[in-house]
Short mmCIF file of N, CA, C and O in Angstrom, two decimals:
data_model
loop_
_atom_site.label_atom_id
_atom_site.label_comp_id
_atom_site.label_asym_id
_atom_site.label_seq_id
_atom_site.Cartn_x
_atom_site.Cartn_y
_atom_site.Cartn_z
N ALA A 1 -20.69 -1.59 24.51
CA ALA A 1 -20.32 -0.27 24.02
C ALA A 1 -20.58 0.75 25.11
O ALA A 1 -21.53 0.64 25.85
N GLU A 2 -19.76 1.74 25.19
CA GLU A 2 -19.94 2.81 26.17
C GLU A 2 -19.92 4.14 25.43
O GLU A 2 -19.44 4.23 24.30
N LEU A 3 -20.45 5.15 26.06
CA LEU A 3 -20.48 6.48 25.45
C LEU A 3 -19.31 7.31 25.94
O LEU A 3 -19.05 7.39 27.13
N VAL A 4 -18.57 7.87 25.01
CA VAL A 4 -17.48 8.77 25.33
C VAL A 4 -17.73 10.05 24.56
O VAL A 4 -17.79 10.04 23.34
N ASN A 5 -17.88 11.16 25.27
CA ASN A 5 -18.18 12.46 24.65
C ASN A 5 -19.40 12.38 23.73
O ASN A 5 -19.42 12.93 22.65
N GLY A 6 -20.41 11.60 24.16
CA GLY A 6 -21.63 11.51 23.37
C GLY A 6 -21.55 10.55 22.19
O GLY A 6 -22.49 10.42 21.44
N GLU A 7 -20.41 9.86 22.01
CA GLU A 7 -20.26 8.92 20.89
C GLU A 7 -20.01 7.52 21.45
O GLU A 7 -19.43 7.34 22.50
N ALA A 8 -20.47 6.51 20.71
CA ALA A 8 -20.29 5.14 21.14
C ALA A 8 -18.83 4.73 20.99
O ALA A 8 -18.21 4.96 19.96
N ASN A 9 -18.28 4.14 22.02
CA ASN A 9 -16.92 3.61 21.98
C ASN A 9 -17.03 2.09 21.89
O ASN A 9 -17.25 1.42 22.88
N LEU A 10 -16.88 1.54 20.68
CA LEU A 10 -17.05 0.11 20.46
C LEU A 10 -15.79 -0.68 20.74
O LEU A 10 -15.80 -1.90 20.74
N SER A 11 -14.68 -0.02 20.98
CA SER A 11 -13.42 -0.72 21.20
C SER A 11 -13.22 -1.13 22.65
O SER A 11 -12.21 -1.73 22.97
N GLY A 12 -14.17 -0.83 23.53
CA GLY A 12 -14.03 -1.21 24.92
C GLY A 12 -12.93 -0.46 25.64
O GLY A 12 -12.30 -1.00 26.53
N GLY A 13 -12.65 0.77 25.23
CA GLY A 13 -11.62 1.57 25.88
C GLY A 13 -10.25 1.39 25.26
O GLY A 13 -9.33 2.11 25.59
N LEU A 14 -10.07 0.40 24.39
CA LEU A 14 -8.78 0.20 23.73
C LEU A 14 -8.73 1.01 22.45
O LEU A 14 -9.71 1.07 21.71
N GLU A 15 -7.60 1.60 22.21
CA GLU A 15 -7.43 2.36 20.96
C GLU A 15 -7.05 1.40 19.85
O GLU A 15 -6.09 0.64 19.95
N LEU A 16 -7.83 1.38 18.77
CA LEU A 16 -7.56 0.50 17.64
C LEU A 16 -6.42 1.04 16.80
O LEU A 16 -6.26 2.25 16.68
N PRO A 17 -5.60 0.14 16.22
CA PRO A 17 -4.51 0.62 15.35
C PRO A 17 -5.08 1.36 14.15
O PRO A 17 -6.12 0.98 13.61
N LYS A 18 -4.40 2.40 13.74
CA LYS A 18 -4.86 3.19 12.60
C LYS A 18 -4.48 2.51 11.30
O LYS A 18 -3.37 2.00 11.17
N PRO A 19 -5.40 2.49 10.32
CA PRO A 19 -5.04 1.90 9.03
C PRO A 19 -4.11 2.84 8.25
O PRO A 19 -4.22 4.06 8.34
N ILE A 20 -3.16 2.25 7.53
CA ILE A 20 -2.25 3.02 6.69
C ILE A 20 -2.28 2.42 5.29
O ILE A 20 -2.59 1.25 5.11
N THR A 21 -1.98 3.23 4.30
CA THR A 21 -1.89 2.76 2.93
C THR A 21 -0.44 2.87 2.48
O THR A 21 0.19 3.90 2.63
N ILE A 22 0.07 1.78 1.95
CA ILE A 22 1.46 1.71 1.50
C ILE A 22 1.45 1.61 -0.02
O ILE A 22 0.74 0.79 -0.59
N CYS A 23 2.24 2.45 -0.67
CA CYS A 23 2.38 2.42 -2.12
C CYS A 23 3.61 1.59 -2.46
O CYS A 23 4.71 1.93 -2.04
N LEU A 24 3.42 0.52 -3.20
CA LEU A 24 4.52 -0.36 -3.59
C LEU A 24 4.89 -0.09 -5.04
O LEU A 24 4.02 0.01 -5.89
N VAL A 25 6.18 0.04 -5.30
CA VAL A 25 6.66 0.18 -6.67
C VAL A 25 7.59 -0.99 -6.96
O VAL A 25 8.30 -1.46 -6.07
N HIS A 26 7.53 -1.48 -8.17
CA HIS A 26 8.40 -2.58 -8.59
C HIS A 26 9.68 -1.97 -9.12
O HIS A 26 9.66 -1.11 -9.99
N ARG A 27 10.80 -2.44 -8.59
CA ARG A 27 12.09 -1.86 -8.95
C ARG A 27 13.09 -2.98 -9.22
O ARG A 27 13.11 -3.99 -8.53
N ARG A 28 13.86 -2.80 -10.25
CA ARG A 28 14.93 -3.77 -10.55
C ARG A 28 16.19 -3.00 -10.90
O ARG A 28 16.14 -1.82 -11.25
N LEU A 29 17.31 -3.69 -10.81
CA LEU A 29 18.59 -3.08 -11.17
C LEU A 29 18.97 -3.57 -12.56
O LEU A 29 19.06 -4.76 -12.80
N ARG A 30 19.15 -2.64 -13.46
CA ARG A 30 19.51 -2.95 -14.85
C ARG A 30 20.98 -2.64 -15.05
O ARG A 30 21.48 -1.59 -14.65
N LYS A 31 21.70 -3.58 -15.66
CA LYS A 31 23.12 -3.38 -15.91
C LYS A 31 23.29 -2.42 -17.08
O LYS A 31 22.65 -2.55 -18.10
N VAL A 32 24.18 -1.43 -16.90
CA VAL A 32 24.45 -0.44 -17.95
C VAL A 32 25.88 -0.61 -18.43
O VAL A 32 26.77 -1.02 -17.67
N GLU A 33 26.11 -0.34 -19.70
CA GLU A 33 27.45 -0.51 -20.27
C GLU A 33 28.41 0.59 -19.84
O GLU A 33 29.56 0.32 -19.52
N ARG A 34 27.95 1.82 -19.84
CA ARG A 34 28.82 2.95 -19.48
C ARG A 34 28.45 3.41 -18.08
O ARG A 34 27.34 3.85 -17.84
N TYR A 35 29.39 3.31 -17.17
CA TYR A 35 29.14 3.72 -15.79
C TYR A 35 30.40 4.30 -15.18
O TYR A 35 31.50 4.08 -15.68
N PHE A 36 30.23 5.02 -14.09
CA PHE A 36 31.37 5.62 -13.40
C PHE A 36 31.77 4.78 -12.18
O PHE A 36 32.90 4.37 -12.04
N VAL A 37 30.81 4.51 -11.30
CA VAL A 37 31.10 3.76 -10.09
C VAL A 37 30.29 2.45 -10.04
O VAL A 37 30.83 1.39 -9.81
N ASN A 38 29.00 2.54 -10.27
CA ASN A 38 28.11 1.40 -10.13
C ASN A 38 27.61 0.95 -11.50
O ASN A 38 27.02 1.75 -12.22
N PRO A 39 27.81 -0.34 -11.89
CA PRO A 39 27.37 -0.79 -13.21
C PRO A 39 25.87 -1.06 -13.29
O PRO A 39 25.37 -1.47 -14.33
N TYR A 40 25.13 -0.81 -12.21
CA TYR A 40 23.69 -1.06 -12.21
C TYR A 40 22.93 0.24 -12.00
O TYR A 40 23.31 1.07 -11.19
N LYS A 41 21.82 0.36 -12.71
CA LYS A 41 20.95 1.53 -12.58
C LYS A 41 19.56 1.05 -12.17
O LYS A 41 19.00 0.17 -12.82
N PRO A 42 19.00 1.60 -11.09
CA PRO A 42 17.65 1.18 -10.71
C PRO A 42 16.62 1.72 -11.69
O PRO A 42 16.73 2.84 -12.18
N GLU A 43 15.61 0.88 -11.98
CA GLU A 43 14.52 1.34 -12.83
C GLU A 43 13.22 0.76 -12.32
O GLU A 43 13.18 -0.35 -11.79
N LEU A 44 12.17 1.55 -12.43
CA LEU A 44 10.84 1.11 -12.04
C LEU A 44 10.20 0.40 -13.22
O LEU A 44 10.44 0.74 -14.37
N PHE A 45 9.33 -0.58 -12.92
CA PHE A 45 8.58 -1.24 -13.97
C PHE A 45 7.21 -1.62 -13.42
O PHE A 45 7.00 -1.66 -12.22
N GLY A 46 6.28 -1.86 -14.31
CA GLY A 46 4.93 -2.23 -13.89
C GLY A 46 4.17 -1.07 -13.28
O GLY A 46 4.60 0.08 -13.30
N MET A 47 3.02 -1.40 -12.74
CA MET A 47 2.15 -0.41 -12.11
C MET A 47 2.33 -0.46 -10.59
O MET A 47 2.49 -1.54 -10.03
N PRO A 48 2.29 0.70 -9.93
CA PRO A 48 2.34 0.70 -8.47
C PRO A 48 1.13 -0.04 -7.88
O PRO A 48 0.08 -0.12 -8.51
N VAL A 49 1.30 -0.59 -6.70
CA VAL A 49 0.25 -1.34 -6.01
C VAL A 49 0.03 -0.68 -4.65
O VAL A 49 0.99 -0.29 -3.99
N LEU A 50 -1.23 -0.56 -4.25
CA LEU A 50 -1.55 -0.03 -2.93
C LEU A 50 -1.97 -1.17 -2.01
O LEU A 50 -2.77 -2.02 -2.38
N VAL A 51 -1.42 -1.18 -0.80
CA VAL A 51 -1.76 -2.17 0.22
C VAL A 51 -2.20 -1.41 1.46
O VAL A 51 -1.52 -0.49 1.90
N ARG A 52 -3.34 -1.80 2.03
CA ARG A 52 -3.85 -1.14 3.22
C ARG A 52 -3.72 -2.11 4.40
O ARG A 52 -4.23 -3.21 4.36
N LEU A 53 -3.02 -1.65 5.44
CA LEU A 53 -2.78 -2.45 6.64
C LEU A 53 -2.94 -1.58 7.88
O LEU A 53 -3.04 -0.37 7.78
N HIS A 54 -2.90 -2.23 9.03
CA HIS A 54 -2.90 -1.48 10.28
C HIS A 54 -1.47 -1.06 10.58
O HIS A 54 -0.52 -1.77 10.29
N SER A 55 -1.30 0.10 11.18
CA SER A 55 0.02 0.65 11.45
C SER A 55 0.85 -0.22 12.38
O SER A 55 2.07 -0.12 12.39
N SER A 56 0.22 -1.09 13.14
CA SER A 56 0.97 -1.92 14.08
C SER A 56 1.13 -3.36 13.60
O SER A 56 1.43 -4.23 14.40
N CYS A 57 0.96 -3.62 12.31
CA CYS A 57 1.08 -5.00 11.82
C CYS A 57 2.53 -5.46 11.88
O CYS A 57 3.45 -4.68 11.64
N PRO A 58 2.76 -6.74 12.18
CA PRO A 58 4.12 -7.25 12.21
C PRO A 58 4.69 -7.38 10.79
O PRO A 58 3.96 -7.41 9.81
N ALA A 59 6.01 -7.47 10.69
CA ALA A 59 6.68 -7.55 9.39
C ALA A 59 6.19 -8.75 8.58
O ALA A 59 6.00 -8.65 7.37
N GLU A 60 5.96 -9.87 9.22
CA GLU A 60 5.50 -11.09 8.51
C GLU A 60 4.15 -10.83 7.83
O GLU A 60 3.92 -11.27 6.71
N GLU A 61 3.27 -10.10 8.50
CA GLU A 61 1.96 -9.77 7.93
C GLU A 61 2.12 -8.81 6.75
O GLU A 61 1.42 -8.94 5.74
N LEU A 62 3.04 -7.86 6.85
CA LEU A 62 3.31 -6.93 5.76
C LEU A 62 3.81 -7.69 4.53
O LEU A 62 3.31 -7.52 3.42
N TYR A 63 4.81 -8.56 4.72
CA TYR A 63 5.35 -9.34 3.60
C TYR A 63 4.27 -10.25 2.99
O TYR A 63 4.20 -10.40 1.78
N ALA A 64 3.42 -10.86 3.82
CA ALA A 64 2.35 -11.72 3.30
C ALA A 64 1.36 -10.92 2.47
O ALA A 64 0.91 -11.37 1.41
N ALA A 65 1.02 -9.72 2.90
CA ALA A 65 0.09 -8.87 2.15
C ALA A 65 0.70 -8.45 0.81
O ALA A 65 0.01 -8.44 -0.22
N VAL A 66 1.98 -8.14 0.82
CA VAL A 66 2.66 -7.76 -0.42
C VAL A 66 2.73 -8.96 -1.36
O VAL A 66 2.48 -8.85 -2.56
N TRP A 67 3.05 -10.15 -0.81
CA TRP A 67 3.14 -11.36 -1.64
C TRP A 67 1.81 -11.65 -2.34
O TRP A 67 1.77 -12.06 -3.50
N GLN A 68 0.70 -11.42 -1.66
CA GLN A 68 -0.62 -11.61 -2.28
C GLN A 68 -0.79 -10.73 -3.51
O GLN A 68 -1.45 -11.11 -4.47
N GLN A 69 -0.18 -9.55 -3.50
CA GLN A 69 -0.32 -8.62 -4.61
C GLN A 69 0.68 -8.87 -5.75
O GLN A 69 0.39 -8.53 -6.89
N VAL A 70 1.83 -9.45 -5.45
CA VAL A 70 2.88 -9.57 -6.47
C VAL A 70 3.20 -11.01 -6.87
O VAL A 70 4.05 -11.22 -7.73
N ARG A 71 2.54 -11.99 -6.30
CA ARG A 71 2.92 -13.39 -6.58
C ARG A 71 2.72 -13.78 -8.04
O ARG A 71 3.39 -14.68 -8.53
N HIS A 72 1.84 -13.09 -8.74
CA HIS A 72 1.65 -13.41 -10.16
C HIS A 72 2.87 -13.02 -11.00
O HIS A 72 3.04 -13.49 -12.11
N LEU A 73 3.76 -12.19 -10.45
CA LEU A 73 4.98 -11.81 -11.16
C LEU A 73 6.05 -12.89 -11.07
O LEU A 73 7.00 -12.89 -11.84
N VAL A 74 5.91 -13.81 -10.10
CA VAL A 74 6.89 -14.88 -9.90
C VAL A 74 6.11 -16.20 -9.84
O VAL A 74 5.94 -16.79 -8.78
N PRO A 75 5.62 -16.70 -10.99
CA PRO A 75 4.70 -17.85 -10.98
C PRO A 75 5.32 -19.17 -10.53
O PRO A 75 4.61 -20.01 -9.99
N ASP A 76 6.60 -19.40 -10.69
CA ASP A 76 7.19 -20.69 -10.36
C ASP A 76 7.92 -20.72 -9.03
O ASP A 76 8.68 -21.63 -8.76
N HIS A 77 7.68 -19.73 -8.20
CA HIS A 77 8.41 -19.64 -6.93
C HIS A 77 7.78 -20.55 -5.89
O HIS A 77 6.59 -20.52 -5.65
N GLU A 78 8.61 -21.40 -5.27
CA GLU A 78 8.20 -22.20 -4.12
C GLU A 78 8.46 -21.35 -2.88
O GLU A 78 9.56 -20.87 -2.70
N LEU A 79 7.47 -21.20 -2.03
CA LEU A 79 7.58 -20.28 -0.90
C LEU A 79 8.49 -20.82 0.20
O LEU A 79 8.06 -21.44 1.14
N GLU A 80 9.80 -20.64 0.04
CA GLU A 80 10.79 -20.96 1.07
C GLU A 80 11.32 -19.69 1.70
O GLU A 80 12.04 -19.71 2.67
N GLY A 81 11.05 -18.61 1.12
CA GLY A 81 11.47 -17.29 1.58
C GLY A 81 10.83 -16.31 0.62
O GLY A 81 10.20 -16.70 -0.35
N TRP A 82 10.94 -15.08 0.92
CA TRP A 82 10.32 -14.07 0.06
C TRP A 82 11.24 -13.79 -1.14
O TRP A 82 12.42 -13.52 -0.95
N PRO A 83 10.70 -13.82 -2.36
CA PRO A 83 11.53 -13.55 -3.55
C PRO A 83 11.68 -12.07 -3.84
O PRO A 83 11.92 -11.66 -4.97
N PHE A 84 11.52 -11.25 -2.83
CA PHE A 84 11.61 -9.79 -2.98
C PHE A 84 12.05 -9.22 -1.65
O PHE A 84 12.06 -9.90 -0.63
N SER A 85 12.44 -7.96 -1.67
CA SER A 85 12.74 -7.26 -0.43
C SER A 85 11.99 -5.94 -0.44
O SER A 85 11.72 -5.39 -1.51
N LEU A 86 11.65 -5.47 0.72
CA LEU A 86 10.94 -4.20 0.85
C LEU A 86 11.90 -3.14 1.36
O LEU A 86 12.66 -3.39 2.29
N SER A 87 11.88 -1.98 0.72
CA SER A 87 12.76 -0.88 1.10
C SER A 87 12.00 0.43 0.99
O SER A 87 11.06 0.54 0.20
N PHE A 88 12.41 1.41 1.76
CA PHE A 88 11.88 2.76 1.60
C PHE A 88 12.64 3.39 0.44
O PHE A 88 13.87 3.48 0.50
N VAL A 89 11.94 3.80 -0.62
CA VAL A 89 12.61 4.44 -1.75
C VAL A 89 11.89 5.73 -2.11
O VAL A 89 10.74 5.94 -1.77
N LYS A 90 12.63 6.59 -2.80
CA LYS A 90 12.02 7.82 -3.33
C LYS A 90 11.02 7.44 -4.41
O LYS A 90 11.04 6.33 -4.93
N ARG A 91 10.16 8.38 -4.79
CA ARG A 91 9.13 8.10 -5.78
C ARG A 91 9.69 7.58 -7.10
O ARG A 91 9.08 6.77 -7.77
N ASP A 92 10.89 8.03 -7.48
CA ASP A 92 11.47 7.58 -8.74
C ASP A 92 12.25 6.27 -8.57
O ASP A 92 12.78 5.73 -9.54
N GLY A 93 12.31 5.72 -7.37
CA GLY A 93 12.97 4.45 -7.11
C GLY A 93 14.48 4.51 -7.15
O GLY A 93 15.15 3.49 -7.08
N SER A 94 15.06 5.70 -7.24
CA SER A 94 16.50 5.82 -7.42
C SER A 94 17.31 5.52 -6.17
O SER A 94 18.43 5.04 -6.26
N SER A 95 16.76 5.81 -5.00
CA SER A 95 17.54 5.63 -3.77
C SER A 95 16.62 5.58 -2.56
O SER A 95 15.41 5.79 -2.68
N CYS A 96 17.21 5.32 -1.42
CA CYS A 96 16.47 5.27 -0.16
C CYS A 96 15.87 6.64 0.15
O CYS A 96 16.50 7.66 -0.06
N SER A 97 14.67 6.64 0.68
CA SER A 97 14.02 7.89 1.03
C SER A 97 14.44 8.39 2.41
O SER A 97 14.09 9.49 2.81
N ARG A 98 15.21 7.58 3.15
CA ARG A 98 15.59 7.95 4.50
C ARG A 98 17.08 8.16 4.71
O ARG A 98 17.49 8.65 5.75
N CYS A 99 17.91 7.74 3.75
CA CYS A 99 19.35 7.90 3.93
C CYS A 99 20.01 8.09 2.56
O CYS A 99 19.32 8.32 1.56
N SER A 100 21.32 7.91 2.48
CA SER A 100 22.02 8.15 1.22
C SER A 100 22.25 6.87 0.44
O SER A 100 23.02 6.86 -0.52
N TRP A 101 21.59 5.79 0.79
CA TRP A 101 21.75 4.51 0.11
C TRP A 101 21.37 4.64 -1.35
O TRP A 101 20.37 5.21 -1.70
N ARG A 102 22.19 4.12 -2.26
CA ARG A 102 21.93 4.24 -3.69
C ARG A 102 22.00 2.90 -4.41
O ARG A 102 22.27 2.84 -5.59
N GLN A 103 21.81 1.80 -3.72
CA GLN A 103 21.87 0.48 -4.35
C GLN A 103 20.63 0.21 -5.18
O GLN A 103 19.57 0.57 -4.85
#
């Protein structure tokens, strides 16, 4: 350890990745009888889940951390791929939080 500005620097001069908290919401598309363009309406279900990771974690680590939290929702799944996808969505789950995507 070395002292930097009077404080111990335990990282050996390397800057450690900052931890981030990700809020996960469960979203599904429900088919509606009366529609104009899209016969599916997104709806949230269940309770949101918080996952804490480092900001520089690879995608595989992110998906593995999420799977640990949601695997009880898919009890008979054989892990050949992820039975879910991760997307940036608005708080109400209606659309992408970064673009005009409405799937």
